[in-house]
Every structure is written in C-alpha cells, then in structure tokens.
Amino acid sequence: MEVSNGIWTSTADVDLLLRLAGSGFDWLALDAQHGPVDRAALHGAGRALGAVSAPFLVRVPAVDAAWIGTALDAGAHGVVVPSVTGAEDAARAAMACRYPPLGERSWGPWSPMWGASAPAADVANEVVRCWVMVETVGALDEVERIAATPGVDGLFIGPLDLALALGTSVEALLADDAPDGPLRRVVAAAERQGILVGAFAGNPSAATRLRAHSIGFLAVTTDAALLAAGARTVLAELEG
Ligand code: 3PY
Ligand code: MG
C-alpha cells in the first residue's frame, strides 16, 4: 500500500492555500462542492498553486463536465467527483477528464497562460487522475462496474455520506472489516482493476483506521482542523 497524506481544504484564500501546500503534506484537495470555492476562486488558486510542488486536486460540485473541465483547465492534477450514483455517472466523469479520442474534454487549458506551455493532449490524458467518489448506495452497488470503467483512475470513499446512505454511522462503517463489508468491497474492486483507492479521513485516528483497510491515499486532515488544532496547542501552552 502506497501511503499518501493529503489536506482537504475549503478555503478560497490563496495565501492560506499556499501555506498549506508548503506544509509538508503530499497534496491538497480544494473542495468546490461545499464551501466558497467558485470558478473565479479556483482560477486564482490554480494560478498560485501551479508554482508549488505539492499537486492539487479539485473536488468538483457534482458529476458535471463543465466543472471538471474548468478544474483541469485551471491546473488541477485531477478531480474528485462526488455524488456518483452508478457506473453511468462514473463513465460521464471519466469522459469529461480526457481529450478525444479517449474522452470529451474540450481544449482550453488556462493554466499554461500563467507561464508554462500547454501539455499535448495525449500527455494531459496520460497524467490526469479521475477519482470517482463512492458515497451513495448506487455507487456501492455498482462499484465493480465503476472500477472497470475506462478512464476511472481511482475510487475515493466518502465515509460521511456513505454512512448516511447506508443508515449507519461512520464509526460502524470504519469498524466493519467483514470480507463483504462496504470498505472491503470498494478496496477489492479497485485492487482487482489495478486502480487507486483513497478516502476522506479528516483526522489522524480515522486515517489510521482507513489505512488498516489498505487505503493509502487519504485526506488525513482539513484546513479547518489544522487551524483549530493550532489554536488549541497555543492556548494549552499558555495555560500550562
Ligand atoms: C464524505 O465523507 O461524504 C465526503 O464527501 C468527504 O468530504
Ligand atoms: Mg460526501
């Protein structure tokens, strides 16, 4: 299992994003589904983050080709596509990530205008990563078909929505290590197709438990959690 530690961010503030990108984590994911990251904010962030070594992903708001194209045009290394309800959604997401003949992405890379040159379409197709979220009952039901969908590079588990959808708790979901349990099933589907598997953890303890399910690519914390932890540490030091 290859371990990769990411930060999930909701801020649209470019300075904060740059500090987070330089903080030692392996990657950032900008969340455009929840929070204030709109298309303009995304372009501002992409312009700044292109110069740092930590790659960034964008969690787009929905299975939406326009948003997927915008995120990739702004320089994102890949997208995390939420609320996928089955293999058809996954195929639509995958098609939106790649230029023809592999997909239907429209040519219009914006980030190269900020100093670099545009990668050729085949190179862009090679390096892009299309992560499809498994967080609905439909996606779990069809997870083997989703994993086998051409152009899907990874399955990304959303434990919060998946627990809600299954009528269980995140705690019970993470604790379920039966061979046919939801997390085991997603990991097995990814492994069978040789694709990546990742998840949102949000805190180190959930990350440890997800890693026990052989899920290496994790959003281990969030911008908000890091700020809160920093504030707690400083206040505790003052009191101690
Ligand atoms: C989930 O856990 O449902 C997520 O989408 C993480 O942000
Ligand atoms: Mg979710």
Short mmCIF file of N, CA, C and O in Angstrom, two decimals, residues 152-197:
data_model
loop_
_atom_site.label_atom_id
_atom_site.label_comp_id
_atom_site.label_asym_id
_atom_site.label_seq_id
_atom_site.Cartn_x
_atom_site.Cartn_y
_atom_site.Cartn_z
N VAL A 152 -11.50 5.69 -15.32
CA VAL A 152 -11.60 5.87 -13.86
C VAL A 152 -10.26 5.42 -13.28
O VAL A 152 -9.88 4.26 -13.42
N ASP A 153 -9.56 6.37 -12.66
CA ASP A 153 -8.21 6.06 -12.15
C ASP A 153 -8.22 5.67 -10.68
O ASP A 153 -7.24 5.10 -10.19
N GLY A 154 -9.27 6.04 -9.96
CA GLY A 154 -9.29 5.71 -8.54
C GLY A 154 -10.70 5.83 -7.97
O GLY A 154 -11.54 6.57 -8.49
N LEU A 155 -10.93 5.05 -6.92
CA LEU A 155 -12.19 5.12 -6.16
C LEU A 155 -11.89 5.88 -4.88
O LEU A 155 -10.92 5.55 -4.17
N PHE A 156 -12.70 6.90 -4.59
CA PHE A 156 -12.45 7.72 -3.41
C PHE A 156 -13.68 7.63 -2.51
O PHE A 156 -14.77 8.08 -2.87
N ILE A 157 -13.48 7.04 -1.35
CA ILE A 157 -14.60 6.79 -0.44
C ILE A 157 -14.93 8.06 0.36
O ILE A 157 -14.04 8.70 0.91
N GLY A 158 -16.21 8.39 0.41
CA GLY A 158 -16.71 9.48 1.27
C GLY A 158 -17.42 8.85 2.45
O GLY A 158 -18.62 8.56 2.36
N PRO A 159 -16.72 8.61 3.56
CA PRO A 159 -17.33 7.86 4.67
C PRO A 159 -18.55 8.55 5.28
O PRO A 159 -19.46 7.88 5.77
N LEU A 160 -18.57 9.89 5.24
CA LEU A 160 -19.68 10.60 5.89
C LEU A 160 -20.97 10.36 5.13
O LEU A 160 -21.99 9.95 5.69
N ASP A 161 -20.94 10.60 3.82
CA ASP A 161 -22.15 10.37 3.03
C ASP A 161 -22.47 8.88 2.90
O ASP A 161 -23.64 8.50 2.89
N LEU A 162 -21.41 8.06 2.80
CA LEU A 162 -21.69 6.62 2.65
C LEU A 162 -22.37 6.08 3.90
O LEU A 162 -23.33 5.29 3.80
N ALA A 163 -21.92 6.53 5.07
CA ALA A 163 -22.57 6.08 6.31
C ALA A 163 -24.03 6.54 6.35
O ALA A 163 -24.93 5.76 6.68
N LEU A 164 -24.26 7.80 5.96
CA LEU A 164 -25.64 8.31 5.92
C LEU A 164 -26.50 7.47 4.97
O LEU A 164 -27.62 7.07 5.29
N ALA A 165 -25.94 7.20 3.79
CA ALA A 165 -26.69 6.48 2.76
C ALA A 165 -27.02 5.05 3.20
O ALA A 165 -28.07 4.51 2.85
N LEU A 166 -26.11 4.46 3.97
CA LEU A 166 -26.32 3.07 4.40
C LEU A 166 -27.10 3.00 5.71
O LEU A 166 -27.35 1.90 6.23
N GLY A 167 -27.43 4.16 6.27
CA GLY A 167 -28.17 4.18 7.53
C GLY A 167 -27.34 3.67 8.70
O GLY A 167 -27.85 3.06 9.63
N THR A 168 -26.03 3.95 8.63
CA THR A 168 -25.16 3.52 9.72
C THR A 168 -24.35 4.72 10.19
O THR A 168 -24.64 5.86 9.82
N SER A 169 -23.35 4.47 11.02
CA SER A 169 -22.51 5.58 11.49
C SER A 169 -21.13 5.42 10.86
O SER A 169 -20.74 4.33 10.42
N VAL A 170 -20.37 6.50 10.83
CA VAL A 170 -19.00 6.43 10.32
C VAL A 170 -18.21 5.43 11.14
O VAL A 170 -17.46 4.60 10.61
N GLU A 171 -18.44 5.48 12.46
CA GLU A 171 -17.75 4.57 13.37
C GLU A 171 -17.99 3.10 12.96
O GLU A 171 -17.05 2.32 12.83
N ALA A 172 -19.26 2.76 12.74
CA ALA A 172 -19.59 1.37 12.37
C ALA A 172 -19.01 1.02 10.99
O ALA A 172 -18.55 -0.10 10.76
N LEU A 173 -19.06 1.99 10.09
CA LEU A 173 -18.52 1.75 8.74
C LEU A 173 -17.02 1.43 8.81
O LEU A 173 -16.55 0.48 8.19
N LEU A 174 -16.29 2.22 9.59
CA LEU A 174 -14.84 2.01 9.68
C LEU A 174 -14.52 0.71 10.42
O LEU A 174 -13.49 0.07 10.16
N ALA A 175 -15.41 0.34 11.34
CA ALA A 175 -15.15 -0.87 12.15
C ALA A 175 -15.49 -2.15 11.40
O ALA A 175 -15.09 -3.24 11.81
N ASP A 176 -16.25 -2.02 10.31
CA ASP A 176 -16.74 -3.21 9.60
C ASP A 176 -15.61 -3.80 8.74
O ASP A 176 -15.30 -3.28 7.67
N ASP A 177 -15.00 -4.88 9.23
CA ASP A 177 -13.96 -5.49 8.40
C ASP A 177 -14.36 -6.88 7.92
O ASP A 177 -13.51 -7.71 7.60
N ALA A 178 -15.68 -7.10 7.83
CA ALA A 178 -16.16 -8.34 7.21
C ALA A 178 -15.73 -8.33 5.74
O ALA A 178 -15.67 -7.26 5.12
N PRO A 179 -15.43 -9.51 5.17
CA PRO A 179 -14.95 -9.55 3.78
C PRO A 179 -15.92 -8.87 2.80
O PRO A 179 -15.49 -8.32 1.79
N ASP A 180 -17.23 -8.93 3.10
CA ASP A 180 -18.19 -8.28 2.19
C ASP A 180 -18.65 -6.93 2.73
O ASP A 180 -19.64 -6.36 2.26
N GLY A 181 -17.95 -6.39 3.73
CA GLY A 181 -18.28 -5.06 4.26
C GLY A 181 -18.01 -3.99 3.20
O GLY A 181 -17.22 -4.22 2.27
N PRO A 182 -18.66 -2.82 3.32
CA PRO A 182 -18.55 -1.80 2.27
C PRO A 182 -17.12 -1.39 1.94
O PRO A 182 -16.75 -1.34 0.76
N LEU A 183 -16.30 -1.12 2.95
CA LEU A 183 -14.94 -0.65 2.64
C LEU A 183 -14.12 -1.75 1.98
O LEU A 183 -13.40 -1.52 1.00
N ARG A 184 -14.24 -2.97 2.51
CA ARG A 184 -13.51 -4.10 1.91
C ARG A 184 -13.92 -4.29 0.45
O ARG A 184 -13.10 -4.59 -0.41
N ARG A 185 -15.21 -4.12 0.20
CA ARG A 185 -15.71 -4.33 -1.16
C ARG A 185 -15.13 -3.29 -2.13
O ARG A 185 -14.74 -3.63 -3.25
N VAL A 186 -15.07 -2.04 -1.68
CA VAL A 186 -14.50 -0.98 -2.55
C VAL A 186 -13.02 -1.26 -2.81
O VAL A 186 -12.55 -1.18 -3.95
N VAL A 187 -12.29 -1.60 -1.75
CA VAL A 187 -10.85 -1.86 -1.90
C VAL A 187 -10.63 -3.04 -2.85
O VAL A 187 -9.78 -3.00 -3.75
N ALA A 188 -11.43 -4.09 -2.68
CA ALA A 188 -11.27 -5.28 -3.54
C ALA A 188 -11.55 -4.93 -4.99
O ALA A 188 -10.83 -5.36 -5.90
N ALA A 189 -12.59 -4.11 -5.23
CA ALA A 189 -12.93 -3.73 -6.61
C ALA A 189 -11.78 -2.95 -7.24
O ALA A 189 -11.41 -3.17 -8.40
N ALA A 190 -11.19 -2.02 -6.48
CA ALA A 190 -10.06 -1.23 -7.00
C ALA A 190 -8.86 -2.13 -7.27
O ALA A 190 -8.23 -2.04 -8.33
N GLU A 191 -8.57 -3.00 -6.31
CA GLU A 191 -7.38 -3.87 -6.47
C GLU A 191 -7.53 -4.78 -7.68
O GLU A 191 -6.59 -5.01 -8.43
N ARG A 192 -8.75 -5.30 -7.87
CA ARG A 192 -8.97 -6.21 -9.00
C ARG A 192 -8.67 -5.52 -10.33
O ARG A 192 -8.18 -6.14 -11.26
N GLN A 193 -8.97 -4.22 -10.42
CA GLN A 193 -8.74 -3.49 -11.69
C GLN A 193 -7.39 -2.81 -11.72
O GLN A 193 -7.06 -2.13 -12.69
N GLY A 194 -6.64 -2.91 -10.63
CA GLY A 194 -5.33 -2.24 -10.58
C GLY A 194 -5.45 -0.73 -10.56
O GLY A 194 -4.57 -0.03 -11.10
N ILE A 195 -6.52 -0.20 -9.98
CA ILE A 195 -6.64 1.26 -9.88
C ILE A 195 -6.44 1.68 -8.43
O ILE A 195 -6.34 0.84 -7.53
N LEU A 196 -6.40 3.00 -8.21
CA LEU A 196 -6.10 3.54 -6.88
C LEU A 196 -7.33 3.50 -5.99
O LEU A 196 -8.47 3.45 -6.48
N VAL A 197 -7.08 3.55 -4.69
CA VAL A 197 -8.20 3.69 -3.76
C VAL A 197 -7.81 4.70 -2.69
O VAL A 197 -6.70 4.68 -2.18
#
